[in-house]
PDB file of C-alpha atoms in Angstrom:
ATOM      1  CA  UNK A 668      64.142  42.480 -16.246  1.00 95.00           C
ATOM      2  CA  UNK A 669      60.570  43.743 -15.982  1.00 97.00           C
ATOM      3  CA  UNK A 670      58.999  44.797 -19.262  1.00 98.00           C
ATOM      4  CA  UNK A 671      55.569  46.205 -20.031  1.00 98.00           C
ATOM      5  CA  UNK A 672      54.896  46.616 -23.728  1.00 98.00           C
ATOM      6  CA  UNK A 673      51.804  48.442 -24.961  1.00 98.00           C
ATOM      7  CA  UNK A 674      50.286  48.115 -28.406  1.00 98.00           C
ATOM      8  CA  UNK A 675      47.075  48.876 -30.253  1.00 98.00           C
ATOM      9  CA  UNK A 676      47.125  52.646 -30.435  1.00 98.00           C
ATOM     10  CA  UNK A 677      46.318  54.576 -33.578  1.00 98.00           C
ATOM     11  CA  UNK A 678      44.372  57.328 -35.283  1.00 98.00           C
ATOM     12  CA  UNK A 679      40.590  56.974 -35.156  1.00 98.00           C
ATOM     13  CA  UNK A 680      37.510  59.159 -35.523  1.00 98.00           C
ATOM     14  CA  UNK A 681      35.061  60.299 -32.880  1.00 98.00           C
ATOM     15  CA  UNK A 682      32.792  57.436 -31.895  1.00 98.00           C
ATOM     16  CA  UNK A 683      35.199  54.690 -32.965  1.00 98.00           C
ATOM     17  CA  UNK A 684      36.649  51.953 -30.765  1.00 98.00           C
ATOM     18  CA  UNK A 685      40.165  50.747 -30.010  1.00 98.00           C
ATOM     19  CA  UNK A 686      41.585  47.969 -27.875  1.00 98.00           C
ATOM     20  CA  UNK A 687      44.943  48.502 -26.255  1.00 98.00           C
ATOM     21  CA  UNK A 688      47.097  45.633 -25.043  1.00 98.00           C
ATOM     22  CA  UNK A 689      49.933  45.534 -22.532  1.00 98.00           C
ATOM     23  CA  UNK A 690      52.048  42.398 -22.331  1.00 98.00           C
ATOM     24  CA  UNK A 691      54.047  41.934 -19.149  1.00 98.00           C
ATOM     25  CA  UNK A 692      57.213  39.947 -18.499  1.00 98.00           C
ATOM     26  CA  UNK A 693      59.760  39.698 -15.715  1.00 97.00           C
ATOM     27  CA  UNK A 694      57.315  39.712 -12.799  1.00 96.00           C
ATOM     28  CA  UNK A 695      54.603  37.484 -11.360  1.00 97.00           C
ATOM     29  CA  UNK A 696      51.739  38.961 -13.341  1.00 97.00           C
ATOM     30  CA  UNK A 697      48.936  37.586 -11.177  1.00 96.00           C
ATOM     31  CA  UNK A 698      50.427  39.216  -8.075  1.00 97.00           C
ATOM     32  CA  UNK A 699      50.030  42.738  -9.439  1.00 98.00           C
ATOM     33  CA  UNK A 700      47.177  45.139  -9.933  1.00 98.00           C
ATOM     34  CA  UNK A 701      47.373  46.665 -13.397  1.00 98.00           C
ATOM     35  CA  UNK A 702      46.472  50.203 -14.339  1.00 98.00           C
ATOM     36  CA  UNK A 703      46.147  52.370 -17.416  1.00 98.00           C
ATOM     37  CA  UNK A 704      47.028  56.054 -17.515  1.00 98.00           C
ATOM     38  CA  UNK A 705      47.093  58.615 -20.301  1.00 98.00           C
ATOM     39  CA  UNK A 706      48.899  61.855 -20.923  1.00 98.00           C
ATOM     40  CA  UNK A 707      47.877  64.576 -23.342  1.00 96.00           C
ATOM     41  CA  UNK A 708      50.365  67.195 -24.557  1.00 90.00           C
ATOM     42  CA  UNK A 709      50.989  69.797 -21.869  1.00 93.00           C
ATOM     43  CA  UNK A 710      48.947  67.927 -19.269  1.00 96.00           C
ATOM     44  CA  UNK A 711      49.718  65.688 -16.313  1.00 95.00           C
ATOM     45  CA  UNK A 712      49.434  61.933 -16.530  1.00 96.00           C
ATOM     46  CA  UNK A 713      45.811  60.962 -15.817  1.00 97.00           C
ATOM     47  CA  UNK A 714      44.437  57.766 -14.306  1.00 98.00           C
ATOM     48  CA  UNK A 715      42.148  55.830 -16.660  1.00 98.00           C
ATOM     49  CA  UNK A 716      41.473  52.352 -15.206  1.00 98.00           C
ATOM     50  CA  UNK A 717      42.714  49.730 -12.760  1.00 98.00           C
ATOM     51  CA  UNK A 718      42.059  46.014 -12.302  1.00 98.00           C
ATOM     52  CA  UNK A 719      42.966  43.864  -9.343  1.00 97.00           C
ATOM     53  CA  UNK A 720      45.064  40.705  -9.421  1.00 97.00           C
ATOM     54  CA  UNK A 721      42.303  38.288 -10.399  1.00 94.00           C
ATOM     55  CA  UNK A 722      40.154  40.612 -12.469  1.00 91.00           C
ATOM     56  CA  UNK A 723      37.322  40.604  -9.974  1.00 92.00           C
ATOM     57  CA  UNK A 724      37.414  44.310  -9.247  1.00 97.00           C
ATOM     58  CA  UNK A 725      37.922  47.342 -11.453  1.00 98.00           C
ATOM     59  CA  UNK A 726      37.719  51.100 -11.044  1.00 98.00           C
ATOM     60  CA  UNK A 727      37.366  53.978 -13.503  1.00 98.00           C
ATOM     61  CA  UNK A 728      37.152  57.742 -13.266  1.00 98.00           C
ATOM     62  CA  UNK A 729      33.907  59.353 -14.378  1.00 98.00           C
ATOM     63  CA  UNK A 730      35.545  60.611 -17.571  1.00 97.00           C
ATOM     64  CA  UNK A 731      35.727  57.082 -19.029  1.00 98.00           C
ATOM     65  CA  UNK A 732      33.203  55.092 -16.978  1.00 98.00           C
ATOM     66  CA  UNK A 733      30.760  53.265 -19.215  1.00 98.00           C
ATOM     67  CA  UNK A 734      33.002  53.673 -22.279  1.00 98.00           C
ATOM     68  CA  UNK A 735      36.255  51.954 -21.273  1.00 98.00           C
ATOM     69  CA  UNK A 736      36.694  48.406 -19.968  1.00 98.00           C
ATOM     70  CA  UNK A 737      39.855  46.967 -18.466  1.00 98.00           C
ATOM     71  CA  UNK A 738      40.457  43.212 -18.434  1.00 98.00           C
ATOM     72  CA  UNK A 739      43.339  40.790 -18.035  1.00 98.00           C
ATOM     73  CA  UNK A 740      44.390  37.391 -19.337  1.00 97.00           C
ATOM     74  CA  UNK A 741      46.747  35.465 -17.076  1.00 97.00           C
ATOM     75  CA  UNK A 742      47.531  32.866 -19.723  1.00 97.00           C
ATOM     76  CA  UNK A 743      48.866  35.659 -21.944  1.00 97.00           C
ATOM     77  CA  UNK A 744      50.274  37.905 -19.164  1.00 98.00           C
ATOM     78  CA  UNK A 745      48.355  40.693 -20.834  1.00 98.00           C
ATOM     79  CA  UNK A 746      46.071  43.481 -19.686  1.00 98.00           C
ATOM     80  CA  UNK A 747      43.638  45.099 -22.116  1.00 98.00           C
ATOM     81  CA  UNK A 748      41.832  48.397 -22.356  1.00 98.00           C
ATOM     82  CA  UNK A 749      38.751  48.327 -24.566  1.00 98.00           C
ATOM     83  CA  UNK A 750      37.840  51.897 -25.484  1.00 98.00           C
ATOM     84  CA  UNK A 751      34.460  52.614 -27.061  1.00 98.00           C
ATOM     85  CA  UNK A 752      32.713  55.822 -28.106  1.00 98.00           C
ATOM     86  CA  UNK A 753      36.025  57.612 -28.307  1.00 98.00           C
ATOM     87  CA  UNK A 754      36.140  61.397 -28.058  1.00 98.00           C
ATOM     88  CA  UNK A 755      38.813  63.922 -29.065  1.00 97.00           C
ATOM     89  CA  UNK A 756      39.544  64.498 -25.373  1.00 96.00           C
ATOM     90  CA  UNK A 757      40.643  60.847 -25.116  1.00 98.00           C
ATOM     91  CA  UNK A 758      43.677  61.712 -27.234  1.00 98.00           C
ATOM     92  CA  UNK A 759      47.024  61.086 -25.593  1.00 98.00           C
ATOM     93  CA  UNK A 760      49.786  58.604 -24.936  1.00 98.00           C
ATOM     94  CA  UNK A 761      48.407  55.627 -23.054  1.00 98.00           C
ATOM     95  CA  UNK A 762      50.587  53.828 -20.527  1.00 98.00           C
ATOM     96  CA  UNK A 763      50.085  50.619 -18.608  1.00 98.00           C
ATOM     97  CA  UNK A 764      51.550  50.193 -15.147  1.00 98.00           C
ATOM     98  CA  UNK A 765      51.914  47.535 -12.441  1.00 98.00           C
ATOM     99  CA  UNK A 766      51.283  47.866  -8.701  1.00 98.00           C
ATOM    100  CA  UNK A 767      52.001  45.441  -5.874  1.00 97.00           C
ATOM    101  CA  UNK A 768      50.115  44.079  -4.028  1.00 96.00           C
ATOM    102  CA  UNK A 769      47.497  43.037  -6.509  1.00 95.00           C
ATOM    103  CA  UNK A 770      44.455  43.526  -4.295  1.00 95.00           C
ATOM    104  CA  UNK A 771      44.820  47.319  -4.152  1.00 96.00           C
ATOM    105  CA  UNK A 772      42.900  49.419  -6.671  1.00 97.00           C
ATOM    106  CA  UNK A 773      45.237  52.394  -6.644  1.00 97.00           C
ATOM    107  CA  UNK A 774      44.825  55.456  -8.823  1.00 97.00           C
ATOM    108  CA  UNK A 775      47.879  57.637  -8.172  1.00 97.00           C
ATOM    109  CA  UNK A 776      50.825  57.733 -10.557  1.00 94.00           C
ATOM    110  CA  UNK A 777      53.249  57.352  -7.656  1.00 96.00           C
ATOM    111  CA  UNK A 778      51.626  54.092  -6.511  1.00 97.00           C
ATOM    112  CA  UNK A 779      52.865  52.172  -9.546  1.00 98.00           C
ATOM    113  CA  UNK A 780      56.313  50.597  -9.686  1.00 97.00           C
ATOM    114  CA  UNK A 781      56.602  49.559 -13.315  1.00 98.00           C
ATOM    115  CA  UNK A 782      55.591  51.329 -16.533  1.00 98.00           C
ATOM    116  CA  UNK A 783      55.427  50.676 -20.219  1.00 98.00           C
ATOM    117  CA  UNK A 784      56.734  52.989 -22.911  1.00 97.00           C
ATOM    118  CA  UNK A 785      53.277  54.119 -24.031  1.00 98.00           C
ATOM    119  CA  UNK A 786      51.185  53.940 -27.168  1.00 98.00           C
ATOM    120  CA  UNK A 787      49.669  56.948 -28.956  1.00 98.00           C
ATOM    121  CA  UNK A 788      45.902  57.275 -29.329  1.00 98.00           C
ATOM    122  CA  UNK A 789      44.595  60.116 -31.473  1.00 98.00           C
ATOM    123  CA  UNK A 790      40.876  60.758 -31.862  1.00 98.00           C
ATOM    124  CA  UNK A 791      39.935  63.170 -34.619  1.00 97.00           C
ATOM    125  CA  UNK A 792      36.728  65.178 -34.555  1.00 91.00           C
TER     126      UNK A 792
END
């Protein structure tokens, strides 16, 4: 079956960096666009980043642009989210998700078919 497994979350201070990983199995990884979302307590799930099937195109919301970088490694079936200059408002559970077809840079929660279980990121002030 399809599995997306996130890792790399933790407790950090304002200004620190973290790299999240999401390892995918059970689907043809290079056929899917991969996205990252986050959800803070009491808030809706929020789009964070997306990368197309071959890594040639990415898209970010203004809230993370210039601080976060999404990338993918087809040899490892893994998508990464490098997060720099972290702020307390970046706190939340971070989820990776897969969308087919892989050439579409979609940003809506409902566009994604498969989801991981999430990893907690907490940024203290």
